[in-house]
Amino acid sequence: MKIAIVGLGPTGLYTFSELVHADTPMDITIYDEGEWAGAGTPYSRQGASRLMLANIASIEIPVLNGVSYLDWLKSCPPRILSDFGIEQEDLNERLFTPRLLIGCYYHDQLLTLQQQAEQRGYVVRLNEKTTIVDIAEKAGRLRIERSDGGVDEGFDRVIVATGHDFGEDKASSSYYPNPWCGLLSADVPAARIGIMGTSLSAIDACLAVVAQHGEFVEGDQGELTYRTDEQDLKVSFMSRNGILPEADFYCPIPYVSTTIMTECSLMACTSKPNVLDAIFDLFAKEITLADPAYAARVNLTDLDADSFPEAYFAERMGGDAFAYARKNLAEVERNKAAKRTIEWRYAILRMHEQVEKLVPFFPDSDLSRFERGLKRVFSDNYAAVPATSIRRLLALREANILDVVTLDDDYELIRSQTTTTIRSGEDSHVFNVFIDARGQKALRTEDFKFPSLRKILVEDDQDIPEVDDRFALISPSSLRKRVYLAALPYLMHDRPFVQGIVSSAEIGAKVAQDIVSNLDGVQIEDGREVALQEDVIAA
Ligand SMILES: Cc1cc2nc3c(=O)[nH]c(=O)nc-3n(C[C@H](O)[C@H](O)[C@H](O)COP(=O)(O)OP(=O)(O)OC[C@H]3O[C@@H](n4cnc5c(N)ncnc54)[C@H](O)[C@@H]3O)c2cc1C
């Protein structure tokens, strides 16, 4: 069996690990355009600087190749950890580390896995700094075209794990269509900086800029300040709701099972006329059971899937975003010290992945209600950021550098060569540098960067590539179970919460298990394939 993995971020890596652990020698060719395969977009030098933190605690990172992230950290030379501002005694399972360190862990595991695979009789070809520009099908086999003009042929399976794709828009010194197109290495002036978005990516963009003009300093009492000599540095976060993310709250891990929203009760919702309303009924009951005081406070019995989001965000809307952040941070730190969770938040956290499984069953009307409402609640709740990130935002606020602007629904964005203006209601905000940090958008077949594959899917009338529950393309039959699409922007339509390392591991396991369970007599001996599948021969 000859397999290609195109893109080796966390998803490709967990897939590779599962294939190696299947102990069925195969011929695996890995391609990654980065210089550090395994690290993926957010954990590589292209996607992170030392200051940028992961929003996943070390205990939550799925174990790779039998080595947990925390154990790997413990085995790191102290010098490397202290380079990242971490001391051995800081290491604990709730630690949020710089993303670059996670990238080091993944890259390290990749090299170990490669060695282990080769010892077990696998053939592994690792091609870093190699961009794939096309994937095509020819007489039942798959071929891969590299940007250097080279072509590799004869693959039985191709796993597309190309991950984040922020589009082809070019950055200029005054406009960045996303934070990952040169911002990290650019010289950004100490001027008026506008950042569209307020979440993790916006915080990254902000850190990329402020790190160039000053530094965060921790005082004797642990208080954080930002020091700079620049008077003209002003950063504005902008969003329609004008709120900041919350700090990550303490909760039991692994998650305790939900009581009312079970697989069985959720499946029963699919036969109800109003799927979303039936789900909300379970959602409300689960919250009420977990935290009756919260349910009473927001009058949960009077709310529905459309009105709950307003109640959820009410405390944070309209007021001073930084005052709320300060209060929230104090609460989170108290709860962490006492190992106490916020029950209603924890209930919502545990429900988001369960509800996601039903999204494909939503009729269009429920889907748009979900996107306007509960999806925002779930995303806000699970995308809480490390407390350190909130402390940094507060330090920037104290230094009179950061503010948050609430935009009208119909705000206007006007670009000139040197500035970007945002007009919202009566207000006009002019920025010398503008960074769009709204994160990954769901993509469609027309966005696919492999033209031959795109053409096949377009001709097959797939506006959005259709995959089965193992991420294999469903049709056309020439590609079915041969091409696996594990690239998250194309999966986000049906799986809105697919972004995250935990999903990467789940996807990787499913793809690899499917490939292994469909081997059908294809074998590798001395690195050469000796038997083909019947349907491939027939083709
Ligand atoms: C800024 C940011 C921060 C994040 N932080 C967290 C976090 O803290 N915790 C969390 O759980 N999730 C986080 N995420 C979510 C993130 O989606 C996943 O953690 C993870 O990166 C998904 O892995 P992936 O392999 O699917 O995609 P990616 O990480 O995007 O990896 C895809 C790989 O494919 C390669 N590639 C792409 N195109 C080609 C091509 N044509 N040829 C060859 N190689 C190619 C790329 O070089 C890359 O290495 C973050 C996302 C972003 C954008």
Coordinates of C-alpha atoms and ligand atoms in Angstrom, one line a residue:
M1 CA 0.0 0.0 0.0
K2 CA 1.5 3.3 -1.1
I3 CA 0.2 6.3 0.8
A4 CA 0.8 10.0 0.5
I5 CA 0.1 12.4 3.3
V6 CA -0.1 15.9 2.0
G7 CA 0.4 18.4 4.8
L8 CA 1.9 17.2 8.1
G9 CA 0.5 19.4 10.8
P10 CA -1.1 17.8 13.9
T11 CA -3.8 16.1 11.8
G12 CA -1.3 14.5 9.4
L13 CA 0.9 13.6 12.2
Y14 CA -1.7 11.8 14.3
T15 CA -2.7 10.0 11.1
F16 CA 0.9 9.0 10.5
S17 CA 1.3 7.8 14.1
E18 CA -1.9 5.6 13.9
L19 CA -0.7 4.1 10.6
V20 CA 2.7 3.3 12.1
H21 CA 1.1 1.8 15.2
A22 CA -1.1 -0.4 13.0
D23 CA 2.1 -2.4 12.5
T24 CA 1.2 -3.2 8.9
P25 CA 4.2 -2.1 6.9
M26 CA 3.3 0.4 4.2
D27 CA 5.1 2.8 1.9
I28 CA 4.3 6.3 3.2
T29 CA 5.4 9.6 1.6
I30 CA 5.0 12.7 3.6
Y31 CA 4.9 16.2 2.1
D32 CA 4.9 19.4 4.1
E33 CA 5.7 22.9 2.8
G34 CA 7.0 24.0 6.2
E35 CA 10.6 23.6 7.3
W36 CA 9.5 21.7 10.5
A37 CA 7.0 19.0 9.5
G38 CA 4.7 18.0 12.3
A39 CA 4.4 21.5 13.8
G40 CA 1.6 22.6 11.5
T41 CA 0.5 26.2 11.0
P42 CA -0.1 27.5 14.6
Y43 CA 2.9 25.8 16.2
S44 CA 5.6 26.6 13.7
R45 CA 7.9 29.6 13.3
Q46 CA 5.7 30.8 10.5
G47 CA 2.6 30.8 12.8
A48 CA 3.8 31.8 16.2
S49 CA 6.4 33.7 18.1
R50 CA 7.7 32.9 21.6
L51 CA 5.0 35.0 23.3
M52 CA 2.1 33.3 21.6
L53 CA 0.4 30.8 23.9
A54 CA -1.7 27.8 23.1
N55 CA -5.2 27.9 24.4
I56 CA -5.1 24.2 25.3
A57 CA -3.6 23.0 28.6
S58 CA -0.9 20.4 28.4
I59 CA -3.1 17.6 29.9
E60 CA -5.6 18.1 27.0
I61 CA -3.1 17.5 24.2
P62 CA -3.7 14.0 23.0
V63 CA -0.8 11.7 23.6
L64 CA 1.3 11.0 20.6
N65 CA 3.3 7.8 20.1
G66 CA 2.9 7.0 23.8
V67 CA 4.6 10.2 25.0
S68 CA 2.4 12.8 26.6
Y69 CA 3.2 16.4 26.1
L70 CA 3.8 16.9 29.8
D71 CA 6.3 14.0 29.9
W72 CA 8.1 15.3 26.9
L73 CA 8.3 18.8 28.6
K74 CA 9.7 17.1 31.7
S75 CA 12.4 15.4 29.6
C76 CA 13.4 18.7 27.9
P77 CA 16.7 20.3 28.9
P78 CA 16.0 23.1 31.4
R79 CA 17.8 25.5 29.1
I80 CA 15.2 25.0 26.4
L81 CA 12.3 25.5 28.8
S82 CA 13.8 28.6 30.3
D83 CA 14.3 30.0 26.8
F84 CA 10.5 29.9 26.7
G85 CA 10.1 31.4 30.1
I86 CA 9.3 28.1 31.8
E87 CA 11.1 26.5 34.8
Q88 CA 11.0 22.8 35.6
E89 CA 9.0 23.5 38.8
D90 CA 6.3 25.3 36.7
L91 CA 5.5 22.1 34.8
N92 CA 2.0 20.8 35.5
E93 CA -0.8 19.4 33.6
R94 CA -2.8 22.7 33.6
L95 CA 0.1 24.7 32.1
F96 CA -0.5 26.7 28.9
T97 CA 2.7 26.8 27.0
P98 CA 4.0 28.8 24.0
R99 CA 2.7 27.2 20.8
L100 CA 6.2 26.9 19.5
L101 CA 7.0 24.4 22.3
I102 CA 4.1 22.3 21.1
G103 CA 5.6 22.5 17.6
C104 CA 8.9 21.2 19.0
Y105 CA 7.1 18.3 20.7
Y106 CA 5.3 17.4 17.5
H107 CA 8.4 17.6 15.3
D108 CA 10.4 15.5 17.8
Q109 CA 7.7 12.8 17.8
L110 CA 7.6 12.8 14.0
L111 CA 11.3 12.0 13.9
T112 CA 11.0 9.3 16.5
L113 CA 8.0 7.8 14.7
Q114 CA 9.8 7.8 11.4
Q115 CA 12.7 5.8 13.0
Q116 CA 10.3 3.4 14.6
A117 CA 8.4 2.9 11.4
E118 CA 11.5 2.1 9.4
Q119 CA 12.5 -0.4 12.1
R120 CA 9.2 -2.1 11.6
G121 CA 9.6 -2.4 7.9
Y122 CA 7.7 0.7 6.7
V123 CA 9.2 2.8 4.0
V124 CA 8.9 6.5 5.0
R125 CA 9.9 9.4 2.7
L126 CA 9.8 12.7 4.5
N127 CA 9.7 15.7 2.2
E128 CA 9.9 19.0 4.1
K129 CA 9.8 22.4 2.4
T130 CA 7.9 20.7 -0.4
T131 CA 4.7 22.3 -1.6
I132 CA 2.1 20.1 -3.4
V133 CA 0.3 21.9 -6.2
D134 CA -1.9 19.2 -7.6
I135 CA -3.4 15.8 -6.9
A136 CA -4.8 13.8 -9.8
E137 CA -6.1 10.4 -10.6
K138 CA -4.7 8.2 -13.4
A139 CA -5.8 4.7 -14.2
G140 CA -6.9 3.9 -10.6
R141 CA -3.7 5.4 -9.1
L142 CA -3.1 8.8 -7.7
R143 CA -0.3 11.2 -8.7
I144 CA 1.1 14.2 -6.9
E145 CA 2.6 17.2 -8.4
R146 CA 5.2 19.3 -6.5
S147 CA 5.8 23.0 -7.0
D148 CA 9.3 22.2 -8.2
G149 CA 7.7 20.5 -11.2
G150 CA 8.4 17.0 -9.9
V151 CA 5.7 14.3 -10.0
D152 CA 5.3 11.3 -7.8
E153 CA 3.0 8.6 -9.0
G154 CA 1.4 5.3 -8.1
F155 CA -0.3 6.1 -4.8
D156 CA -3.2 4.0 -3.6
R157 CA -4.3 6.5 -1.0
V158 CA -3.8 10.2 -0.6
I159 CA -4.6 11.9 2.7
V160 CA -5.1 15.7 2.3
A161 CA -4.3 17.2 5.6
T162 CA -3.4 20.7 4.5
G163 CA -5.0 22.4 7.4
H164 CA -5.5 26.1 7.7
D165 CA -5.9 28.1 4.5
F166 CA -6.3 31.8 4.8
G167 CA -6.5 32.5 1.1
E168 CA -4.1 34.0 -1.4
D169 CA -4.6 37.7 -0.5
K170 CA -1.3 39.5 -0.4
A171 CA -0.3 41.6 2.6
S172 CA 1.1 45.1 2.3
S173 CA 2.9 47.1 5.0
S174 CA -0.5 48.7 5.9
Y175 CA -2.9 45.8 5.4
Y176 CA -2.7 42.2 6.5
P177 CA -5.6 40.0 5.4
N178 CA -4.6 37.6 8.2
P179 CA -1.9 37.5 10.9
W180 CA 0.0 34.7 9.2
C181 CA 1.0 36.3 5.9
G182 CA 4.2 38.1 7.0
L183 CA 3.1 40.0 10.1
L184 CA 5.3 38.0 12.4
S185 CA 8.5 39.0 10.5
A186 CA 7.4 42.5 9.5
D187 CA 8.5 45.8 11.0
V188 CA 5.2 47.3 12.1
P189 CA 5.4 51.0 13.0
A190 CA 4.3 52.3 16.4
A191 CA 1.2 53.9 15.0
R192 CA -2.6 53.3 14.9
I193 CA -3.1 49.6 14.5
G194 CA -6.6 48.2 13.8
I195 CA -7.2 44.5 14.5
M196 CA -10.5 43.0 13.3
G197 CA -11.5 40.4 15.8
T198 CA -11.0 40.0 19.6
S199 CA -10.2 36.3 20.0
L200 CA -7.0 34.2 20.0
S201 CA -5.9 35.3 16.6
A202 CA -6.5 39.0 17.4
I203 CA -4.4 38.5 20.6
D204 CA -1.6 36.9 18.5
A205 CA -1.7 39.8 16.1
C206 CA -1.6 42.3 18.9
L207 CA 1.4 40.5 20.5
A208 CA 3.2 40.4 17.2
V209 CA 3.0 44.2 17.1
V210 CA 3.6 45.2 20.7
A211 CA 6.5 42.9 21.1
Q212 CA 8.4 45.1 18.6
H213 CA 8.0 48.2 20.6
G214 CA 8.2 47.2 24.3
E215 CA 8.1 44.4 26.8
F216 CA 5.9 42.9 29.4
V217 CA 7.5 43.0 32.9
E218 CA 6.3 41.0 35.9
G219 CA 6.5 42.8 39.3
D220 CA 7.3 41.3 42.7
Q221 CA 3.7 40.7 43.4
G222 CA 3.1 39.0 40.0
E223 CA 1.5 42.1 38.5
L224 CA 2.2 42.5 34.8
T225 CA 3.0 45.8 33.1
Y226 CA 3.9 46.7 29.6
R227 CA 6.8 49.1 29.1
T228 CA 7.4 51.1 26.0
D229 CA 8.8 54.5 25.0
E230 CA 6.5 54.8 22.1
Q231 CA 3.8 57.4 22.5
D232 CA 2.1 56.8 19.2
L233 CA 1.4 53.0 19.5
K234 CA -2.4 52.5 19.8
V235 CA -4.1 49.2 19.1
S236 CA -7.8 48.8 18.6
F237 CA -9.6 45.4 18.7
M238 CA -12.9 45.6 16.7
S239 CA -15.9 43.3 16.7
R240 CA -19.7 43.6 16.5
N241 CA -20.2 42.6 20.1
G242 CA -17.2 44.5 21.5
I243 CA -16.4 41.8 24.1
L244 CA -13.1 40.1 24.9
P245 CA -12.7 36.4 25.3
E246 CA -12.9 35.0 28.9
A247 CA -10.0 33.5 30.7
D248 CA -9.8 29.7 30.7
F249 CA -11.8 28.4 33.7
Y250 CA -10.9 25.5 35.9
C251 CA -12.8 22.3 35.1
P252 CA -12.3 18.5 35.7
I253 CA -10.4 16.8 32.9
P254 CA -11.1 14.3 31.4
Y255 CA -14.7 15.7 31.1
V256 CA -17.4 14.2 33.3
S257 CA -20.2 12.8 31.2
T258 CA -23.3 14.9 30.7
T259 CA -26.4 13.5 32.3
I260 CA -29.3 14.6 30.2
M261 CA -27.7 15.3 26.9
T262 CA -26.6 11.8 26.0
E263 CA -26.0 10.2 22.6
C264 CA -29.4 8.5 22.9
S265 CA -31.4 11.6 23.8
L266 CA -29.6 13.6 21.1
M267 CA -30.3 11.0 18.4
A268 CA -34.0 11.1 19.4
C269 CA -33.9 14.9 18.5
T270 CA -33.2 14.0 14.9
S271 CA -36.7 12.6 14.5
K272 CA -38.4 15.7 16.0
P273 CA -39.8 18.3 13.6
N274 CA -37.7 21.1 15.1
V275 CA -34.3 19.5 15.7
L276 CA -32.6 22.7 17.2
D277 CA -35.5 23.3 19.6
A278 CA -35.4 19.7 20.8
I279 CA -31.6 20.0 21.3
F280 CA -32.1 23.3 23.2
D281 CA -34.5 21.6 25.5
L282 CA -31.8 19.1 26.5
F283 CA -29.2 21.9 26.7
A284 CA -31.4 23.9 29.1
K285 CA -32.2 20.9 31.3
E286 CA -28.5 20.0 31.5
I287 CA -27.5 23.5 32.6
T288 CA -30.4 23.6 35.1
L289 CA -29.2 20.3 36.6
A290 CA -25.6 21.5 36.7
D291 CA -26.2 24.9 38.1
P292 CA -29.8 25.7 39.2
A293 CA -28.8 29.1 40.5
Y294 CA -27.5 30.2 37.1
A295 CA -30.6 28.8 35.4
A296 CA -32.8 30.9 37.7
R297 CA -30.6 34.0 37.3
V298 CA -31.0 34.0 33.5
N299 CA -34.6 32.8 33.6
L300 CA -33.6 29.8 31.5
T301 CA -37.2 28.4 31.3
D302 CA -38.2 31.5 29.4
L303 CA -35.4 31.3 26.9
D304 CA -35.0 29.4 23.6
A305 CA -32.2 28.6 21.2
D306 CA -32.5 32.1 19.7
S307 CA -32.7 34.1 22.9
F308 CA -30.2 32.2 25.1
P309 CA -27.2 33.8 23.4
E310 CA -28.3 37.3 24.5
A311 CA -28.6 36.1 28.1
Y312 CA -25.2 34.3 27.9
F313 CA -23.4 37.5 26.6
A314 CA -25.5 40.0 28.6
E315 CA -23.0 40.5 31.4
R316 CA -20.2 41.3 29.0
M317 CA -22.1 43.4 26.4
G318 CA -22.3 47.2 26.5
G319 CA -20.0 47.7 29.5
D320 CA -16.3 48.2 29.8
A321 CA -14.7 45.1 28.3
F322 CA -11.6 45.5 30.4
A323 CA -13.4 45.9 33.7
Y324 CA -15.2 42.7 32.9
A325 CA -11.9 41.0 31.9
R326 CA -10.4 42.1 35.3
K327 CA -13.3 40.7 37.2
N328 CA -13.4 37.5 35.2
L329 CA -9.6 37.0 35.6
A330 CA -9.9 37.3 39.4
E331 CA -12.7 34.8 39.5
V332 CA -10.8 32.3 37.3
E333 CA -7.7 32.6 39.4
R334 CA -9.7 32.1 42.7
N335 CA -11.4 29.0 41.1
K336 CA -8.1 27.6 39.9
A337 CA -6.6 27.9 43.4
A338 CA -9.7 26.2 44.9
K339 CA -9.9 23.7 42.0
R340 CA -13.5 24.7 41.6
T341 CA -15.4 24.9 38.3
I342 CA -18.2 27.1 37.1
E343 CA -20.8 24.4 36.7
W344 CA -23.0 26.0 34.0
R345 CA -19.9 26.9 31.8
Y346 CA -18.6 23.4 32.3
A347 CA -21.9 21.9 31.2
I348 CA -21.8 24.0 28.0
L349 CA -18.2 23.0 27.3
R350 CA -19.1 19.3 27.6
M351 CA -22.1 19.7 25.3
H352 CA -20.5 21.5 22.3
E353 CA -19.0 18.4 20.6
Q354 CA -22.1 16.4 21.2
V355 CA -24.3 19.0 19.6
E356 CA -21.8 19.3 16.7
K357 CA -22.6 15.7 15.7
L358 CA -26.1 16.7 14.9
V359 CA -25.3 19.7 12.8
P360 CA -25.5 17.7 9.6
F361 CA -29.1 16.8 10.5
F362 CA -30.1 20.5 10.8
P363 CA -32.5 21.7 8.1
D364 CA -31.3 25.0 6.5
S365 CA -33.5 27.1 8.8
D366 CA -32.1 25.5 11.9
L367 CA -28.6 25.8 10.6
S368 CA -28.8 29.6 10.2
R369 CA -30.4 29.9 13.6
F370 CA -27.6 27.8 15.1
E371 CA -25.0 29.9 13.4
R372 CA -26.5 33.2 14.7
G373 CA -27.0 31.8 18.2
L374 CA -25.8 28.7 20.0
K375 CA -22.7 28.3 17.8
R376 CA -21.4 31.7 19.1
V377 CA -22.1 30.5 22.7
F378 CA -20.2 27.2 22.2
S379 CA -17.3 28.9 20.4
D380 CA -17.0 31.6 23.0
N381 CA -17.1 29.1 25.8
Y382 CA -14.4 26.7 24.4
A383 CA -12.2 29.4 23.0
A384 CA -11.4 30.9 26.4
V385 CA -7.8 32.0 26.4
P386 CA -5.0 31.4 29.0
A387 CA -5.2 33.8 32.0
T388 CA -1.7 35.1 30.9
S389 CA -3.2 36.4 27.7
I390 CA -5.9 38.3 29.6
R391 CA -3.2 39.7 32.0
R392 CA -1.3 40.9 28.9
L393 CA -4.4 42.6 27.5
L394 CA -5.0 44.3 30.8
A395 CA -1.4 45.5 31.0
L396 CA -1.7 47.0 27.5
R397 CA -4.9 48.7 28.6
E398 CA -3.1 50.1 31.7
A399 CA -0.4 51.4 29.4
N400 CA -3.1 53.2 27.4
I401 CA -2.3 51.3 24.3
L402 CA -5.3 48.9 23.7
D403 CA -9.0 49.6 23.3
V404 CA -12.0 47.7 22.1
V405 CA -14.3 49.2 19.5
T406 CA -17.9 47.9 19.0
L407 CA -19.0 48.0 15.4
D408 CA -22.4 48.3 13.9
D409 CA -23.7 45.4 11.8
D410 CA -23.3 47.5 8.6
Y411 CA -19.9 49.0 9.3
E412 CA -17.8 49.9 6.2
L413 CA -14.2 49.1 5.5
I414 CA -12.4 51.5 3.2
R415 CA -8.9 50.8 2.1
S416 CA -6.4 53.3 0.6
Q417 CA -2.7 52.7 -0.2
T418 CA -1.6 53.7 3.2
T419 CA -4.6 53.5 5.6
T420 CA -7.7 51.6 6.3
T421 CA -10.8 53.3 7.6
I422 CA -13.6 51.7 9.4
R423 CA -16.9 53.6 9.4
S424 CA -19.4 52.5 11.9
G425 CA -22.5 54.7 12.6
E426 CA -21.3 58.2 13.2
D427 CA -17.7 57.1 14.0
S428 CA -14.8 56.8 11.7
H429 CA -11.6 55.0 12.7
V430 CA -8.5 55.5 10.6
F431 CA -5.6 52.9 10.9
N432 CA -2.1 53.1 9.6
V433 CA -1.9 49.3 9.8
F434 CA -4.9 47.0 9.6
I435 CA -4.9 43.3 10.5
D436 CA -7.8 41.0 9.8
A437 CA -7.7 38.5 12.6
R438 CA -11.1 36.8 12.3
G439 CA -9.6 33.3 12.0
Q440 CA -10.3 30.5 9.6
K441 CA -13.3 30.6 7.3
A442 CA -15.1 27.5 6.0
L443 CA -14.0 26.9 2.4
R444 CA -15.8 25.3 -0.6
T445 CA -14.7 23.1 -3.5
E446 CA -14.0 26.2 -5.6
D447 CA -11.3 27.2 -3.1
F448 CA -9.5 23.9 -3.4
K449 CA -5.9 24.5 -4.2
F450 CA -5.4 21.2 -6.2
P451 CA -6.9 22.0 -9.7
S452 CA -7.3 18.4 -11.0
L453 CA -9.0 17.3 -7.8
R454 CA -11.1 20.5 -7.7
K455 CA -12.2 19.8 -11.3
I456 CA -13.3 16.3 -10.5
L457 CA -15.3 17.4 -7.5
V458 CA -16.9 20.4 -9.4
E459 CA -17.9 18.0 -12.2
D460 CA -19.4 15.8 -9.5
D461 CA -21.6 18.7 -8.4
Q462 CA -19.9 18.9 -4.9
D463 CA -20.0 22.6 -3.9
I464 CA -18.6 21.3 -0.6
P465 CA -16.4 18.2 -0.8
E466 CA -18.5 15.3 0.6
V467 CA -16.7 12.9 2.9
D468 CA -18.0 9.9 4.9
D469 CA -17.6 9.6 8.7
R470 CA -14.0 8.4 8.1
F471 CA -13.2 11.5 6.0
A472 CA -12.9 9.5 2.8
L473 CA -14.3 11.2 -0.3
I474 CA -17.7 9.6 -1.0
S475 CA -17.7 10.2 -4.8
P476 CA -16.8 9.9 -7.6
S477 CA -16.2 6.2 -7.4
S478 CA -12.7 6.6 -8.9
L479 CA -11.7 8.5 -5.7
R480 CA -13.9 6.9 -3.1
K481 CA -11.9 5.5 -0.2
R482 CA -8.7 6.6 -2.1
V483 CA -8.6 10.3 -1.2
Y484 CA -9.2 11.3 2.4
L485 CA -10.0 14.9 3.0
A486 CA -8.8 15.8 6.5
A487 CA -8.3 19.5 5.8
L488 CA -10.3 21.4 8.4
P489 CA -11.6 24.4 6.4
Y490 CA -13.6 22.0 4.2
L491 CA -14.9 20.1 7.2
M492 CA -16.1 23.1 9.1
H493 CA -19.5 23.2 7.3
D494 CA -20.7 20.1 9.0
R495 CA -18.3 20.2 11.9
P496 CA -18.2 23.8 13.1
F497 CA -15.9 23.0 16.1
V498 CA -13.4 20.9 14.2
Q499 CA -10.5 23.3 14.8
G500 CA -8.3 22.1 17.6
I501 CA -5.6 19.5 18.4
V502 CA -8.2 17.2 20.0
S503 CA -10.1 17.0 16.7
S504 CA -6.8 16.5 14.8
A505 CA -6.1 13.4 16.8
E506 CA -9.7 12.1 16.4
I507 CA -9.6 12.7 12.6
G508 CA -6.1 11.1 12.3
A509 CA -7.3 8.0 14.2
K510 CA -10.4 7.6 12.0
V511 CA -8.5 8.1 8.7
A512 CA -5.8 5.6 9.6
Q513 CA -8.1 3.0 10.9
D514 CA -10.2 3.2 7.8
I515 CA -7.1 2.8 5.6
V516 CA -5.9 -0.1 7.6
S517 CA -9.2 -1.9 7.7
N518 CA -9.5 -1.6 3.9
L519 CA -6.1 -2.9 3.0
D520 CA -7.5 -5.6 0.8
G521 CA -4.4 -7.6 0.2
V522 CA -2.1 -4.8 -0.8
Q523 CA 1.3 -5.5 0.7
I524 CA 4.7 -4.1 0.8
E525 CA 7.7 -6.3 0.6
D526 CA 11.2 -4.8 0.7
G527 CA 9.6 -1.5 0.1
R528 CA 7.8 -2.7 -3.0
E529 CA 4.1 -3.3 -3.5
V530 CA 3.3 -6.9 -4.4
A531 CA -0.4 -7.1 -4.7
L532 CA -3.1 -4.7 -5.8
Q533 CA -6.7 -4.3 -4.9
E534 CA -9.2 -6.0 -7.2
D535 CA -11.1 -2.9 -8.0
V536 CA -7.8 -1.1 -8.8
I537 CA -6.8 -3.9 -11.2
A538 CA -10.3 -3.7 -12.7
A539 CA -9.9 0.0 -13.2
Ligands
LIG1 C1 -3.3 30.9 15.3 C2 -3.9 29.7 15.7 C3 -3.8 29.2 17.0 C4 -4.3 28.0 17.4 N1 -4.2 27.6 18.6 C5 -4.7 26.4 19.0 C6 -4.5 25.9 20.3 O1 -3.9 26.5 21.1 N2 -5.1 24.7 20.7 C7 -5.8 24.0 19.8 O2 -6.3 22.9 20.1 N3 -6.0 24.4 18.5 C8 -5.5 25.6 18.1 N4 -5.7 26.0 16.9 C9 -6.5 25.2 15.9 C10 -5.7 24.4 14.9 O3 -6.6 24.3 14.0 C11 -5.2 23.0 15.3 O4 -4.6 23.0 16.5 C12 -4.2 22.4 14.3 O5 -3.3 23.3 13.8 C13 -4.9 21.7 13.1 O6 -3.9 20.9 12.5 P1 -3.9 20.5 10.9 O7 -2.8 19.6 10.8 O8 -5.2 20.1 10.5 O9 -3.6 21.9 10.2 P2 -2.3 22.9 10.2 O10 -1.8 23.0 11.6 O11 -2.7 24.0 9.4 O12 -1.2 22.0 9.4 C14 -1.3 21.8 8.0 C15 0.0 21.5 7.4 O13 -0.1 21.3 6.0 C16 1.0 21.9 5.4 N5 0.5 22.3 4.0 C17 -0.5 23.1 3.7 N6 -0.7 23.1 2.3 C18 0.3 22.3 1.8 C19 0.7 22.0 0.5 N7 0.0 22.5 -0.6 N8 1.8 21.2 0.3 C20 2.5 20.7 1.4 N9 2.1 21.0 2.7 C21 1.1 21.8 2.9 C22 1.3 23.1 6.2 O14 2.7 23.5 6.0 C23 1.0 22.6 7.6 O15 2.2 22.1 8.2 C24 -5.1 27.3 16.4 C25 -5.3 27.7 15.1 C26 -4.7 28.9 14.8 C27 -4.9 29.4 13.4

